[in-house]
CSV table of C-alpha atoms and ligand atoms in Angstrom, one decimal:
chain,number,residue,atom,x,y,z
N,272,UNK,CA,-0.7,-14.6,16.8
N,273,UNK,CA,0.0,-11.2,15.4
N,274,UNK,CA,0.5,-8.8,18.2
N,275,UNK,CA,-0.5,-5.1,17.9
N,276,UNK,CA,2.9,-3.5,18.4
N,277,UNK,CA,1.8,0.1,17.6
N,278,UNK,CA,3.1,2.9,15.5
N,279,UNK,CA,6.4,4.3,14.5
N,280,UNK,CA,7.0,7.5,12.7
N,281,UNK,CA,10.4,8.0,11.0
N,282,UNK,CA,11.5,11.2,9.3
N,283,UNK,CA,14.2,11.4,6.6
N,284,UNK,CA,15.9,14.4,4.9
N,285,UNK,CA,14.3,13.6,1.6
N,286,UNK,CA,12.3,11.0,-0.3
N,287,UNK,CA,15.4,9.3,-1.6
N,288,UNK,CA,16.7,8.6,1.9
N,289,UNK,CA,13.3,7.5,3.1
N,290,UNK,CA,13.0,5.2,0.1
N,291,UNK,CA,16.4,3.7,0.6
N,292,UNK,CA,15.7,2.9,4.2
N,293,UNK,CA,12.3,1.4,3.3
N,294,UNK,CA,13.9,-0.7,0.6
N,295,UNK,CA,16.3,-2.2,3.1
N,296,UNK,CA,13.5,-2.8,5.6
N,297,UNK,CA,11.4,-4.5,3.0
N,298,UNK,CA,14.2,-6.8,2.0
N,299,UNK,CA,14.7,-7.7,5.6
N,300,UNK,CA,10.9,-8.3,6.2
N,301,UNK,CA,10.6,-10.3,3.0
N,302,UNK,CA,13.5,-12.6,4.0
N,303,UNK,CA,11.9,-13.0,7.5
N,304,UNK,CA,8.5,-13.8,6.0
N,305,UNK,CA,10.0,-16.4,3.6
N,306,UNK,CA,11.9,-18.0,6.5
N,307,UNK,CA,8.7,-18.1,8.6
N,308,UNK,CA,6.2,-19.3,6.0
N,309,UNK,CA,7.8,-19.7,2.6
N,310,UNK,CA,6.3,-16.6,1.0
N,311,UNK,CA,6.3,-12.8,1.2
N,312,UNK,CA,2.8,-11.5,0.4
N,313,UNK,CA,3.1,-7.8,-0.4
N,314,UNK,CA,0.6,-5.1,-1.4
N,315,UNK,CA,2.0,-2.2,-3.4
N,316,UNK,CA,0.5,1.2,-4.0
N,317,UNK,CA,0.0,3.6,-6.9
N,318,UNK,CA,0.8,7.3,-7.1
N,319,UNK,CA,4.2,9.0,-7.7
N,320,UNK,CA,5.7,8.7,-4.2
N,321,UNK,CA,6.8,5.0,-4.3
N,322,UNK,CA,8.4,5.3,-7.8
N,323,UNK,CA,12.0,6.0,-6.4
N,324,UNK,CA,11.5,3.0,-4.0
N,325,UNK,CA,10.5,0.8,-6.8
N,326,UNK,CA,13.5,1.8,-8.9
N,327,UNK,CA,15.8,1.1,-5.9
N,328,UNK,CA,14.3,-2.3,-5.5
N,329,UNK,CA,15.1,-3.1,-9.1
N,330,UNK,CA,18.6,-1.7,-8.9
N,331,UNK,CA,20.2,-2.0,-5.5
N,332,UNK,CA,18.0,-5.0,-4.4
N,333,UNK,CA,17.7,-7.0,-7.6
N,334,UNK,CA,19.8,-9.6,-5.9
N,335,UNK,CA,19.4,-10.3,-2.1
N,336,UNK,CA,15.6,-9.9,-2.2
N,337,UNK,CA,13.7,-13.2,-2.2
N,338,UNK,CA,11.9,-12.3,-5.5
N,339,UNK,CA,11.1,-16.0,-6.3
N,340,UNK,CA,9.0,-16.3,-3.2
N,341,UNK,CA,7.4,-12.8,-3.4
N,342,UNK,CA,3.8,-12.4,-4.3
N,343,UNK,CA,2.7,-8.9,-5.3
N,344,UNK,CA,-0.9,-7.5,-4.9
N,345,UNK,CA,-2.2,-4.0,-5.6
N,346,UNK,CA,-3.9,-1.7,-3.0
N,347,UNK,CA,-5.9,-0.1,-5.8
N,348,UNK,CA,-6.1,0.4,-9.5
N,349,UNK,CA,-7.4,3.1,-11.9
N,350,UNK,CA,-10.1,1.7,-14.2
N,351,UNK,CA,-8.0,1.9,-17.4
N,352,UNK,CA,-6.1,-0.7,-19.4
N,353,UNK,CA,-2.7,-1.8,-18.0
N,354,UNK,CA,-0.8,0.1,-20.8
N,355,UNK,CA,-2.5,3.4,-20.0
N,356,UNK,CA,-0.1,5.9,-18.4
N,357,UNK,CA,-2.6,6.2,-15.5
N,358,UNK,CA,-2.4,2.5,-14.6
N,359,UNK,CA,-0.9,1.7,-11.3
N,360,UNK,CA,0.1,-1.7,-12.6
N,361,UNK,CA,1.7,-0.1,-15.6
N,362,UNK,CA,3.8,2.2,-13.4
N,363,UNK,CA,4.9,-0.6,-11.1
N,364,UNK,CA,5.7,-2.9,-14.1
N,365,UNK,CA,7.8,-0.3,-15.8
N,366,UNK,CA,9.7,0.8,-12.8
N,367,UNK,CA,10.5,-2.6,-11.2
N,368,UNK,CA,8.2,-5.6,-11.7
N,369,UNK,CA,9.5,-6.2,-15.2
N,370,UNK,CA,13.1,-5.8,-14.0
N,371,UNK,CA,13.3,-8.3,-11.1
N,372,UNK,CA,13.2,-12.1,-11.2
N,373,UNK,CA,9.7,-12.4,-9.8
N,374,UNK,CA,7.6,-15.2,-11.3
N,375,UNK,CA,4.9,-13.6,-13.4
N,376,UNK,CA,2.2,-15.8,-12.0
N,377,UNK,CA,2.9,-14.2,-8.6
N,378,UNK,CA,2.1,-10.7,-9.8
N,379,UNK,CA,-1.6,-10.1,-9.2
N,380,UNK,CA,-2.8,-7.1,-11.0
N,381,UNK,CA,-6.4,-5.7,-10.7
N,382,UNK,CA,-8.2,-5.8,-14.1
N,383,UNK,CA,-8.8,-2.1,-14.5
N,384,UNK,CA,-10.0,-2.6,-18.0
N,385,UNK,CA,-12.7,-5.2,-17.2
N,386,UNK,CA,-16.4,-4.2,-17.2
N,387,UNK,CA,-18.6,-4.3,-15.2
N,388,UNK,CA,-16.1,-2.9,-12.7
N,389,UNK,CA,-17.9,-4.8,-9.9
N,390,UNK,CA,-16.9,-8.0,-11.7
N,391,UNK,CA,-13.2,-6.9,-11.6
N,392,UNK,CA,-13.6,-6.2,-7.9
N,393,UNK,CA,-15.2,-9.6,-7.2
N,394,UNK,CA,-12.5,-11.5,-9.2
N,395,UNK,CA,-9.8,-9.9,-7.1
N,396,UNK,CA,-11.7,-10.7,-3.9
N,397,UNK,CA,-11.9,-14.3,-5.0
N,398,UNK,CA,-8.2,-14.4,-5.6
N,399,UNK,CA,-7.6,-13.1,-2.1
N,400,UNK,CA,-9.9,-15.5,-0.5
N,401,UNK,CA,-12.1,-14.9,2.6
N,402,UNK,CA,-11.2,-12.0,4.9
N,403,UNK,CA,-9.5,-13.6,7.9
N,404,UNK,CA,-10.6,-12.8,11.5
N,405,UNK,CA,-9.1,-9.4,12.4
N,406,UNK,CA,-6.1,-9.9,14.7
N,407,UNK,CA,-5.9,-13.7,13.9
N,408,UNK,CA,-2.6,-15.5,13.2
N,409,UNK,CA,-3.0,-15.7,9.4
N,410,UNK,CA,-3.5,-12.2,8.0
N,411,UNK,CA,-3.9,-11.8,4.2
N,412,UNK,CA,-0.6,-9.9,3.8
N,413,UNK,CA,2.9,-9.7,5.3
N,414,UNK,CA,3.3,-6.1,4.3
N,415,UNK,CA,1.1,-3.4,2.8
N,416,UNK,CA,2.6,-0.3,1.3
N,417,UNK,CA,0.4,2.8,1.1
N,418,UNK,CA,0.5,6.5,0.3
N,419,UNK,CA,-1.9,9.2,1.3
N,420,UNK,CA,-3.5,12.1,-0.6
N,421,UNK,CA,-3.8,15.7,0.8
N,422,UNK,CA,-7.5,14.8,1.5
N,423,UNK,CA,-6.5,11.9,3.8
N,424,UNK,CA,-7.4,9.2,1.3
N,425,UNK,CA,-5.4,6.0,1.0
N,426,UNK,CA,-5.5,3.4,-1.7
N,427,UNK,CA,-8.8,4.6,-3.4
N,428,UNK,CA,-10.7,5.1,-0.2
N,429,UNK,CA,-11.8,8.7,-0.6
N,430,UNK,CA,-13.5,10.7,2.3
N,431,UNK,CA,-17.3,10.4,2.2
N,432,UNK,CA,-17.4,7.5,-0.3
N,433,UNK,CA,-19.3,4.3,0.7
N,434,UNK,CA,-16.1,2.2,0.1
N,435,UNK,CA,-14.7,3.6,3.4
N,436,UNK,CA,-17.6,2.0,5.2
N,437,UNK,CA,-17.3,-1.4,3.6
N,438,UNK,CA,-16.7,-4.1,6.2
N,439,UNK,CA,-17.6,-7.4,4.4
N,440,UNK,CA,-16.0,-7.3,1.0
N,441,UNK,CA,-12.2,-7.2,0.5
N,442,UNK,CA,-12.3,-5.3,-2.8
N,443,UNK,CA,-14.9,-2.8,-4.3
N,444,UNK,CA,-15.3,-0.6,-7.3
N,445,UNK,CA,-15.6,3.1,-6.4
N,446,UNK,CA,-16.2,6.5,-8.1
N,447,UNK,CA,-13.3,8.9,-8.7
N,448,UNK,CA,-12.2,11.1,-5.8
N,449,UNK,CA,-11.9,14.9,-5.9
N,450,UNK,CA,-8.2,14.6,-6.7
N,451,UNK,CA,-6.7,13.7,-10.1
N,452,UNK,CA,-6.8,11.4,-12.1
N,453,UNK,CA,-10.6,11.6,-12.4
N,454,UNK,CA,-11.2,7.9,-13.2
N,455,UNK,CA,-13.2,5.2,-11.4
N,456,UNK,CA,-11.1,2.9,-9.3
N,457,UNK,CA,-10.9,-0.6,-7.8
N,458,UNK,CA,-9.7,-0.7,-4.2
N,459,UNK,CA,-8.9,-3.0,-1.4
N,460,UNK,CA,-11.2,-2.1,1.6
N,461,UNK,CA,-10.2,-1.3,5.2
N,462,UNK,CA,-10.6,-4.8,6.5
N,463,UNK,CA,-8.4,-6.1,3.7
N,464,UNK,CA,-5.7,-3.4,4.1
N,465,UNK,CA,-5.7,-4.0,7.8
N,466,UNK,CA,-5.2,-7.7,7.5
N,467,UNK,CA,-1.5,-7.3,7.5
N,468,UNK,CA,1.5,-8.0,9.7
N,469,UNK,CA,2.8,-4.6,8.8
N,470,UNK,CA,1.4,-1.5,7.1
N,471,UNK,CA,3.9,1.2,5.9
N,472,UNK,CA,2.9,4.7,4.8
N,473,UNK,CA,5.5,6.3,2.6
N,474,UNK,CA,4.7,10.0,2.3
N,475,UNK,CA,6.6,13.0,0.9
N,476,UNK,CA,5.8,16.7,0.2
N,477,UNK,CA,4.4,19.7,2.0
N,478,UNK,CA,1.0,19.2,0.5
N,479,UNK,CA,0.5,16.3,2.9
N,480,UNK,CA,1.4,18.1,6.2
N,481,UNK,CA,-2.2,18.8,7.3
N,482,UNK,CA,-3.4,15.3,6.4
N,483,UNK,CA,-0.6,13.6,8.3
N,484,UNK,CA,-1.2,15.7,11.4
N,485,UNK,CA,-4.9,14.9,11.3
N,486,UNK,CA,-4.3,11.2,10.8
N,487,UNK,CA,-1.7,10.9,13.5
N,488,UNK,CA,-3.9,12.8,15.9
N,489,UNK,CA,-7.1,10.9,15.1
N,490,UNK,CA,-7.0,8.6,18.2
N,491,UNK,CA,-7.3,4.8,18.6
N,492,UNK,CA,-10.4,4.5,16.4
N,493,UNK,CA,-9.4,6.8,13.6
N,494,UNK,CA,-11.6,9.4,11.9
N,495,UNK,CA,-13.6,8.6,8.7
N,496,UNK,CA,-12.8,12.2,7.4
N,497,UNK,CA,-9.3,10.9,7.0
N,498,UNK,CA,-9.6,7.3,5.6
N,499,UNK,CA,-5.9,6.5,6.1
N,500,UNK,CA,-6.5,6.8,9.8
N,501,UNK,CA,-8.8,3.8,9.7
N,502,UNK,CA,-6.2,1.3,8.5
N,503,UNK,CA,-5.6,-0.6,11.7
N,504,UNK,CA,-3.5,-3.7,11.2
N,505,UNK,CA,-3.0,-6.1,14.1
N,506,UNK,CA,0.8,-5.7,13.6
N,507,UNK,CA,2.9,-2.6,13.2
N,508,UNK,CA,2.1,0.7,11.4
N,509,UNK,CA,5.1,2.6,10.2
N,510,UNK,CA,5.3,6.0,8.7
N,511,UNK,CA,8.3,6.9,6.5
N,512,UNK,CA,8.1,10.6,5.9
N,513,UNK,CA,10.4,13.1,4.2
N,514,UNK,CA,11.1,16.3,6.2
N,515,UNK,CA,8.6,18.4,4.2
N,516,UNK,CA,5.7,16.1,4.9
N,517,UNK,CA,6.7,15.8,8.6
N,518,UNK,CA,6.5,19.5,9.3
N,519,UNK,CA,3.5,19.2,11.5
N,520,UNK,CA,4.6,16.0,13.4
N,521,UNK,CA,5.8,16.8,17.0
N,522,UNK,CA,9.5,16.0,17.5
N,523,UNK,CA,8.5,13.8,20.5
N,524,UNK,CA,6.7,11.4,18.2
N,525,UNK,CA,9.3,10.8,15.6
N,526,UNK,CA,12.6,9.2,15.0
N,527,UNK,CA,14.8,11.4,12.7
N,528,UNK,CA,17.5,10.3,10.3
P,56,LIG,C1,-3.5,5.9,-6.5
P,56,LIG,C2,-3.2,5.6,-5.1
P,56,LIG,C3,-3.3,6.6,-4.1
P,56,LIG,C4,-1.9,7.3,-3.8
P,56,LIG,C5,-2.0,8.6,-3.2
P,56,LIG,C6,-0.7,9.3,-3.1
P,56,LIG,O1,-3.9,5.1,-7.2
P,56,LIG,O2,-3.5,7.1,-6.8
P,56,LIG,O3,-2.8,4.3,-4.8
P,56,LIG,O4,-3.8,6.2,-2.8
P,56,LIG,O5,-1.1,6.4,-3.1
P,56,LIG,O6,-2.9,9.4,-3.9
P,56,LIG,O7,-0.3,9.6,-4.4
P,56,LIG,P1,1.0,10.4,-4.7
P,56,LIG,O8,2.1,9.4,-4.2
P,56,LIG,O9,1.1,10.5,-6.2
P,56,LIG,O10,1.0,11.6,-3.9
């Protein structure tokens, strides 16, 4: 049984420190997952924010992390080929996946280059298998790493898009959001992102202050205006923030480092 153990907000002096703490926590979680069920099933995210974390995993945690038992999935992908500079897979591959001893067959990229895009989404959904019962004892993922945009999007779930309302499919194709890059996307949906023992949001920068305040204040059900507030795992949700991003978070609700 995965218990809902709530939310923790941690604030660090800068993104480097937040990333270093998160890298240590991931190494710990991965080892625990491997002890418990032989595998660490981990969803990673695109965007710029996780790049220092990825580099640290490849450098400081190249040994000591159970790479051989780690399985990597993607929260979303831009619909471009994997060698395009906009590709989330390309960025993750360049910063860490190509540099750690993880079996290639356990790196599951979304096929951003495949057309029709709906077929790429369906293939990824088949790879994941059926969506488990929410709150059940076998979620799809051990950990999901996410970022947010200033508009409150997460993965490629943009405010007002039908992908935010999807409840049956685990993966969908979606139109570009209002923020760059203006390319169509493939994205895990809310029920897939929420099927996790732990969800971690890593967020940095003052342009995210307003979105973070809205998301953290959006109540038990969340608010569709801020899609990140609708990710509701049965397990823990953790926020790793740098000081700039945390400017609107009341001191009472955070743990500072
Ligand atoms: C993507 C994402 C997206 C990202 C946020 C934050 O493909 O762009 O996965 O959800 O995490 O937009 O991006 P930054 O870290 O670049 O601010």
